[in-house]
Amino acid sequence: MSVVFTTTRTIPPTSTRPIRSTSITAIKSTSSSINPSSTTRTTSATTTLSAQSPTKPAGTSSMTTSLPSSSPTTSALGPSQSFIQATLNSHNIARAQYGASPLTWNSNLYPGTQQWANACVFQHSGGNYGENLAAAAPQSITVQQGVNLWMTEASMYNYSNPTFSSSTGHFTQVVWKSTTSVACAIASCNFLGNGTGYLVCRYDPPGNYLGQFAQNVGRPSS
């Protein structure tokens, strides 16, 4: 993949309003969160060049706008059984390594997940669920590739200070123990150029609640 985007979010324990946190792997990263005891928003940002695409200047792709291209990789009648199984396998193998129970497929979450992917807008939808996003170009992306990408953050998670970080938020959502179900969808878009693969995964109950990391993010099994 020459360009890869990923994004996740965190939610304060005293509010149902999602706090969006975005990281764009290899191109640009930015995050924002709200201290649950105040209304002060903190932000941080970094910008780098993509190692896979050194001729592409940083920041030239928008993460919030795109030209719509609705070409989902799953049937209009719903996801295939093989896609569902691949989604569960990729998540549950990762979760088992951190002491989290297997997820089940959430058929209620799926229609909205596919609809959001088809809209080809790289930003969070803001619903009452956890949400991880990833995009890649020039070829498409699979759920396994997305989960593999999110799980690379595991080595950066600080168990001595168990809280949200934009550098580890995808990982913590994938392995969040209180999450019990997932739905993912993929669409073909063009916000990174023709052939952009856009992956949206939603989780219920959502993870990344501030103040609940210690009990929900397990240590890796030896």
mmCIF file of C-alpha atoms in Angstrom:
data_model
loop_
_atom_site.group_PDB
_atom_site.id
_atom_site.type_symbol
_atom_site.label_atom_id
_atom_site.label_comp_id
_atom_site.label_asym_id
_atom_site.label_seq_id
_atom_site.Cartn_x
_atom_site.Cartn_y
_atom_site.Cartn_z
ATOM 1 C CA MET A 1 0.000 0.000 0.000
ATOM 2 C CA SER A 2 1.500 3.342 -0.949
ATOM 3 C CA VAL A 3 -0.761 5.458 1.253
ATOM 4 C CA VAL A 4 -2.577 4.324 4.385
ATOM 5 C CA PHE A 5 -5.031 6.254 6.557
ATOM 6 C CA THR A 6 -6.451 5.088 9.884
ATOM 7 C CA THR A 7 -8.657 6.775 12.462
ATOM 8 C CA THR A 8 -10.379 5.954 15.759
ATOM 9 C CA ARG A 9 -11.956 7.875 18.660
ATOM 10 C CA THR A 10 -12.340 7.983 22.437
ATOM 11 C CA ILE A 11 -15.407 8.641 24.599
ATOM 12 C CA PRO A 12 -15.436 10.273 28.058
ATOM 13 C CA PRO A 13 -17.254 8.245 30.742
ATOM 14 C CA THR A 14 -19.651 11.052 31.652
ATOM 15 C CA SER A 15 -20.923 11.865 28.176
ATOM 16 C CA THR A 16 -22.563 10.111 25.237
ATOM 17 C CA ARG A 17 -21.040 12.613 22.809
ATOM 18 C CA PRO A 18 -18.150 10.930 21.001
ATOM 19 C CA ILE A 19 -14.750 12.580 21.105
ATOM 20 C CA ARG A 20 -13.129 12.120 17.721
ATOM 21 C CA SER A 21 -9.482 11.218 17.573
ATOM 22 C CA THR A 22 -7.757 10.772 14.261
ATOM 23 C CA SER A 23 -4.407 9.379 13.225
ATOM 24 C CA ILE A 24 -3.314 9.100 9.624
ATOM 25 C CA THR A 25 -0.527 6.578 9.351
ATOM 26 C CA ALA A 26 2.618 7.686 7.495
ATOM 27 C CA ILE A 27 1.141 10.925 6.185
ATOM 28 C CA LYS A 28 -0.186 13.025 9.046
ATOM 29 C CA SER A 29 -1.609 12.468 12.492
ATOM 30 C CA THR A 30 -3.765 14.627 14.682
ATOM 31 C CA SER A 31 -5.753 13.919 17.807
ATOM 32 C CA SER A 32 -8.108 15.709 20.127
ATOM 33 C CA SER A 33 -9.662 14.694 23.407
ATOM 34 C CA ILE A 34 -11.650 16.239 26.230
ATOM 35 C CA ASN A 35 -10.774 15.824 29.874
ATOM 36 C CA PRO A 36 -13.949 14.392 31.459
ATOM 37 C CA SER A 37 -13.651 16.867 34.343
ATOM 38 C CA SER A 38 -13.423 19.938 32.127
ATOM 39 C CA THR A 39 -14.394 21.343 28.756
ATOM 40 C CA THR A 40 -10.801 22.026 27.730
ATOM 41 C CA ARG A 41 -9.862 20.380 24.461
ATOM 42 C CA THR A 42 -6.273 19.373 23.896
ATOM 43 C CA THR A 43 -4.825 18.705 20.484
ATOM 44 C CA SER A 44 -1.582 17.498 19.026
ATOM 45 C CA ALA A 45 -0.415 17.050 15.473
ATOM 46 C CA THR A 46 2.541 15.722 13.549
ATOM 47 C CA THR A 47 3.301 15.587 9.856
ATOM 48 C CA THR A 48 5.625 13.240 8.006
ATOM 49 C CA LEU A 49 6.203 11.980 4.474
ATOM 50 C CA SER A 50 5.021 8.559 3.471
ATOM 51 C CA ALA A 51 7.890 6.101 3.293
ATOM 52 C CA GLN A 52 5.970 4.136 0.667
ATOM 53 C CA SER A 53 5.241 7.189 -1.464
ATOM 54 C CA PRO A 54 8.169 9.621 -1.028
ATOM 55 C CA THR A 55 7.116 11.806 -3.941
ATOM 56 C CA LYS A 56 3.719 12.537 -2.399
ATOM 57 C CA PRO A 57 3.887 15.720 -0.271
ATOM 58 C CA ALA A 58 2.518 15.476 3.240
ATOM 59 C CA GLY A 59 -0.951 16.796 3.846
ATOM 60 C CA THR A 60 -2.090 16.840 0.225
ATOM 61 C CA SER A 61 -4.992 14.450 0.854
ATOM 62 C CA SER A 62 -8.068 15.605 2.742
ATOM 63 C CA MET A 63 -9.376 13.378 5.499
ATOM 64 C CA THR A 64 -12.799 15.038 5.622
ATOM 65 C CA THR A 65 -13.804 15.520 2.003
ATOM 66 C CA SER A 66 -13.872 13.343 -1.074
ATOM 67 C CA LEU A 67 -15.503 12.815 -4.419
ATOM 68 C CA PRO A 68 -18.141 10.146 -3.788
ATOM 69 C CA SER A 69 -17.656 6.782 -5.421
ATOM 70 C CA SER A 70 -20.046 4.120 -4.254
ATOM 71 C CA SER A 71 -18.617 0.742 -5.196
ATOM 72 C CA PRO A 72 -18.891 -1.498 -2.143
ATOM 73 C CA THR A 73 -16.945 -4.731 -2.201
ATOM 74 C CA THR A 74 -19.839 -6.646 -0.647
ATOM 75 C CA SER A 75 -23.192 -7.459 -2.204
ATOM 76 C CA ALA A 76 -26.098 -5.034 -2.055
ATOM 77 C CA LEU A 77 -27.986 -7.869 -0.374
ATOM 78 C CA GLY A 78 -25.532 -7.859 2.500
ATOM 79 C CA PRO A 79 -22.090 -9.142 3.398
ATOM 80 C CA SER A 80 -21.028 -12.597 2.288
ATOM 81 C CA GLN A 81 -20.535 -15.286 4.895
ATOM 82 C CA SER A 82 -16.846 -15.380 4.026
ATOM 83 C CA PHE A 83 -16.554 -11.628 4.660
ATOM 84 C CA ILE A 84 -18.298 -11.987 8.034
ATOM 85 C CA GLN A 85 -16.020 -14.856 9.000
ATOM 86 C CA ALA A 86 -12.912 -12.969 7.886
ATOM 87 C CA THR A 87 -13.992 -9.981 9.984
ATOM 88 C CA LEU A 88 -14.512 -12.135 13.065
ATOM 89 C CA ASN A 89 -11.347 -14.167 12.579
ATOM 90 C CA SER A 90 -9.101 -11.139 12.165
ATOM 91 C CA HIS A 91 -10.513 -9.441 15.270
ATOM 92 C CA ASN A 92 -10.841 -12.490 17.491
ATOM 93 C CA ILE A 93 -7.334 -13.802 16.885
ATOM 94 C CA ALA A 94 -6.010 -10.384 17.900
ATOM 95 C CA ARG A 95 -8.331 -10.146 20.912
ATOM 96 C CA ALA A 96 -7.384 -13.598 22.193
ATOM 97 C CA GLN A 97 -3.792 -12.471 22.519
ATOM 98 C CA TYR A 98 -4.919 -9.822 25.028
ATOM 99 C CA GLY A 99 -7.406 -11.831 27.056
ATOM 100 C CA ALA A 100 -10.545 -10.458 25.375
ATOM 101 C CA SER A 101 -13.526 -12.656 24.498
ATOM 102 C CA PRO A 102 -14.482 -13.296 20.863
ATOM 103 C CA LEU A 103 -16.706 -10.810 19.078
ATOM 104 C CA THR A 104 -19.896 -11.725 17.241
ATOM 105 C CA TRP A 105 -21.164 -10.189 14.008
ATOM 106 C CA ASN A 106 -23.605 -7.301 14.569
ATOM 107 C CA SER A 107 -26.161 -7.413 11.762
ATOM 108 C CA ASN A 108 -27.890 -4.297 13.102
ATOM 109 C CA LEU A 109 -24.721 -2.222 12.792
ATOM 110 C CA TYR A 110 -23.839 -3.462 9.318
ATOM 111 C CA PRO A 111 -26.246 -1.494 7.050
ATOM 112 C CA GLY A 112 -25.155 1.875 8.434
ATOM 113 C CA THR A 113 -21.530 0.787 8.355
ATOM 114 C CA GLN A 114 -21.714 -0.053 4.647
ATOM 115 C CA GLN A 115 -23.652 3.142 3.946
ATOM 116 C CA TRP A 116 -20.949 5.220 5.649
ATOM 117 C CA ALA A 117 -18.208 3.448 3.731
ATOM 118 C CA ASN A 118 -20.063 4.041 0.464
ATOM 119 C CA ALA A 119 -20.227 7.782 1.225
ATOM 120 C CA CYS A 120 -16.429 7.861 0.877
ATOM 121 C CA VAL A 121 -15.880 10.541 3.518
ATOM 122 C CA PHE A 122 -12.871 9.886 5.744
ATOM 123 C CA GLN A 123 -14.212 11.089 9.058
ATOM 124 C CA HIS A 124 -16.145 9.626 11.960
ATOM 125 C CA SER A 125 -19.886 9.226 11.686
ATOM 126 C CA GLY A 126 -20.519 10.177 15.310
ATOM 127 C CA GLY A 127 -22.902 7.383 16.314
ATOM 128 C CA ASN A 128 -23.228 5.597 19.643
ATOM 129 C CA TYR A 129 -20.664 2.898 18.823
ATOM 130 C CA GLY A 130 -16.928 2.502 18.566
ATOM 131 C CA GLU A 131 -15.467 3.126 15.141
ATOM 132 C CA ASN A 132 -12.134 2.420 13.453
ATOM 133 C CA LEU A 133 -11.452 3.626 9.920
ATOM 134 C CA ALA A 134 -8.680 2.792 7.483
ATOM 135 C CA ALA A 135 -8.013 3.542 3.836
ATOM 136 C CA ALA A 136 -5.350 2.481 1.378
ATOM 137 C CA ALA A 137 -4.361 3.258 -2.195
ATOM 138 C CA PRO A 138 -3.790 2.472 -4.974
ATOM 139 C CA GLN A 139 -5.212 -0.978 -4.223
ATOM 140 C CA SER A 140 -8.088 -1.888 -1.932
ATOM 141 C CA ILE A 141 -7.858 -3.000 1.690
ATOM 142 C CA THR A 142 -9.053 -6.075 3.564
ATOM 143 C CA VAL A 143 -10.307 -6.306 7.120
ATOM 144 C CA GLN A 144 -7.257 -8.386 7.996
ATOM 145 C CA GLN A 145 -4.955 -5.675 6.661
ATOM 146 C CA GLY A 146 -6.844 -3.063 8.650
ATOM 147 C CA VAL A 147 -6.667 -5.057 11.875
ATOM 148 C CA ASN A 148 -2.980 -5.803 11.286
ATOM 149 C CA LEU A 149 -2.350 -2.093 10.851
ATOM 150 C CA TRP A 150 -4.268 -1.178 14.011
ATOM 151 C CA MET A 151 -2.512 -3.865 16.026
ATOM 152 C CA THR A 152 0.928 -2.446 15.217
ATOM 153 C CA GLU A 153 0.080 0.194 17.841
ATOM 154 C CA ALA A 154 0.182 -2.405 20.636
ATOM 155 C CA SER A 155 3.901 -1.924 21.257
ATOM 156 C CA MET A 156 3.293 1.775 21.993
ATOM 157 C CA TYR A 157 0.593 1.246 24.629
ATOM 158 C CA ASN A 158 1.726 2.307 28.108
ATOM 159 C CA TYR A 159 0.345 -0.091 30.717
ATOM 160 C CA SER A 160 1.848 2.105 33.434
ATOM 161 C CA ASN A 161 -0.447 4.923 32.330
ATOM 162 C CA PRO A 162 -3.547 3.183 30.970
ATOM 163 C CA THR A 163 -5.433 5.873 29.092
ATOM 164 C CA PHE A 164 -6.252 7.016 25.590
ATOM 165 C CA SER A 165 -3.569 7.992 23.120
ATOM 166 C CA SER A 166 -3.981 8.821 19.446
ATOM 167 C CA SER A 167 -1.021 6.504 18.858
ATOM 168 C CA THR A 168 -2.801 3.460 20.299
ATOM 169 C CA GLY A 169 -6.553 4.122 20.025
ATOM 170 C CA HIS A 170 -7.162 1.660 17.199
ATOM 171 C CA PHE A 171 -5.427 -1.127 19.083
ATOM 172 C CA THR A 172 -7.309 -0.463 22.312
ATOM 173 C CA GLN A 173 -10.666 -0.523 20.507
ATOM 174 C CA VAL A 174 -9.875 -3.830 18.808
ATOM 175 C CA VAL A 175 -8.956 -5.547 22.112
ATOM 176 C CA TRP A 176 -11.432 -3.695 24.388
ATOM 177 C CA LYS A 177 -12.828 -6.394 26.685
ATOM 178 C CA SER A 178 -16.300 -4.880 27.128
ATOM 179 C CA THR A 179 -16.916 -4.761 23.374
ATOM 180 C CA THR A 180 -18.927 -7.808 22.284
ATOM 181 C CA SER A 181 -19.824 -7.307 18.615
ATOM 182 C CA VAL A 182 -18.515 -5.805 15.381
ATOM 183 C CA ALA A 183 -19.570 -4.987 11.838
ATOM 184 C CA CYS A 184 -17.190 -3.953 9.060
ATOM 185 C CA ALA A 185 -17.672 -2.756 5.497
ATOM 186 C CA ILE A 186 -15.418 -1.853 2.584
ATOM 187 C CA ALA A 187 -16.034 0.488 -0.339
ATOM 188 C CA SER A 188 -14.058 1.633 -3.354
ATOM 189 C CA CYS A 189 -13.511 5.396 -3.184
ATOM 190 C CA ASN A 190 -11.169 8.013 -4.652
ATOM 191 C CA PHE A 191 -10.144 10.392 -1.848
ATOM 192 C CA LEU A 192 -6.583 9.054 -2.071
ATOM 193 C CA GLY A 193 -6.843 8.665 -5.835
ATOM 194 C CA ASN A 194 -8.685 6.143 -7.966
ATOM 195 C CA GLY A 195 -8.884 2.725 -6.348
ATOM 196 C CA THR A 196 -8.874 3.858 -2.726
ATOM 197 C CA GLY A 197 -10.029 1.048 -0.480
ATOM 198 C CA TYR A 198 -12.025 2.378 2.481
ATOM 199 C CA LEU A 199 -12.617 0.184 5.552
ATOM 200 C CA VAL A 200 -15.105 1.062 8.289
ATOM 201 C CA CYS A 201 -15.468 -1.095 11.408
ATOM 202 C CA ARG A 202 -17.981 -0.360 14.147
ATOM 203 C CA TYR A 203 -18.041 -1.851 17.641
ATOM 204 C CA ASP A 204 -20.736 -2.343 20.274
ATOM 205 C CA PRO A 205 -20.529 -1.546 23.100
ATOM 206 C CA PRO A 206 -17.938 1.068 22.167
ATOM 207 C CA GLY A 207 -14.447 1.050 23.637
ATOM 208 C CA ASN A 208 -11.940 3.762 24.512
ATOM 209 C CA TYR A 209 -13.865 5.194 27.447
ATOM 210 C CA LEU A 210 -11.663 7.440 29.549
ATOM 211 C CA GLY A 211 -11.160 5.987 32.999
ATOM 212 C CA GLN A 212 -11.846 2.398 31.891
ATOM 213 C CA PHE A 213 -8.618 1.409 30.147
ATOM 214 C CA ALA A 214 -7.014 -0.545 32.989
ATOM 215 C CA GLN A 215 -9.842 -3.075 33.178
ATOM 216 C CA ASN A 216 -10.439 -3.317 29.424
ATOM 217 C CA VAL A 217 -6.990 -3.475 27.812
ATOM 218 C CA GLY A 218 -5.263 -6.683 28.815
ATOM 219 C CA ARG A 219 -1.589 -7.475 28.675
ATOM 220 C CA PRO A 220 -0.401 -9.711 25.844
ATOM 221 C CA SER A 221 -0.166 -13.410 26.563
ATOM 222 C CA SER A 222 3.359 -14.766 26.685
#
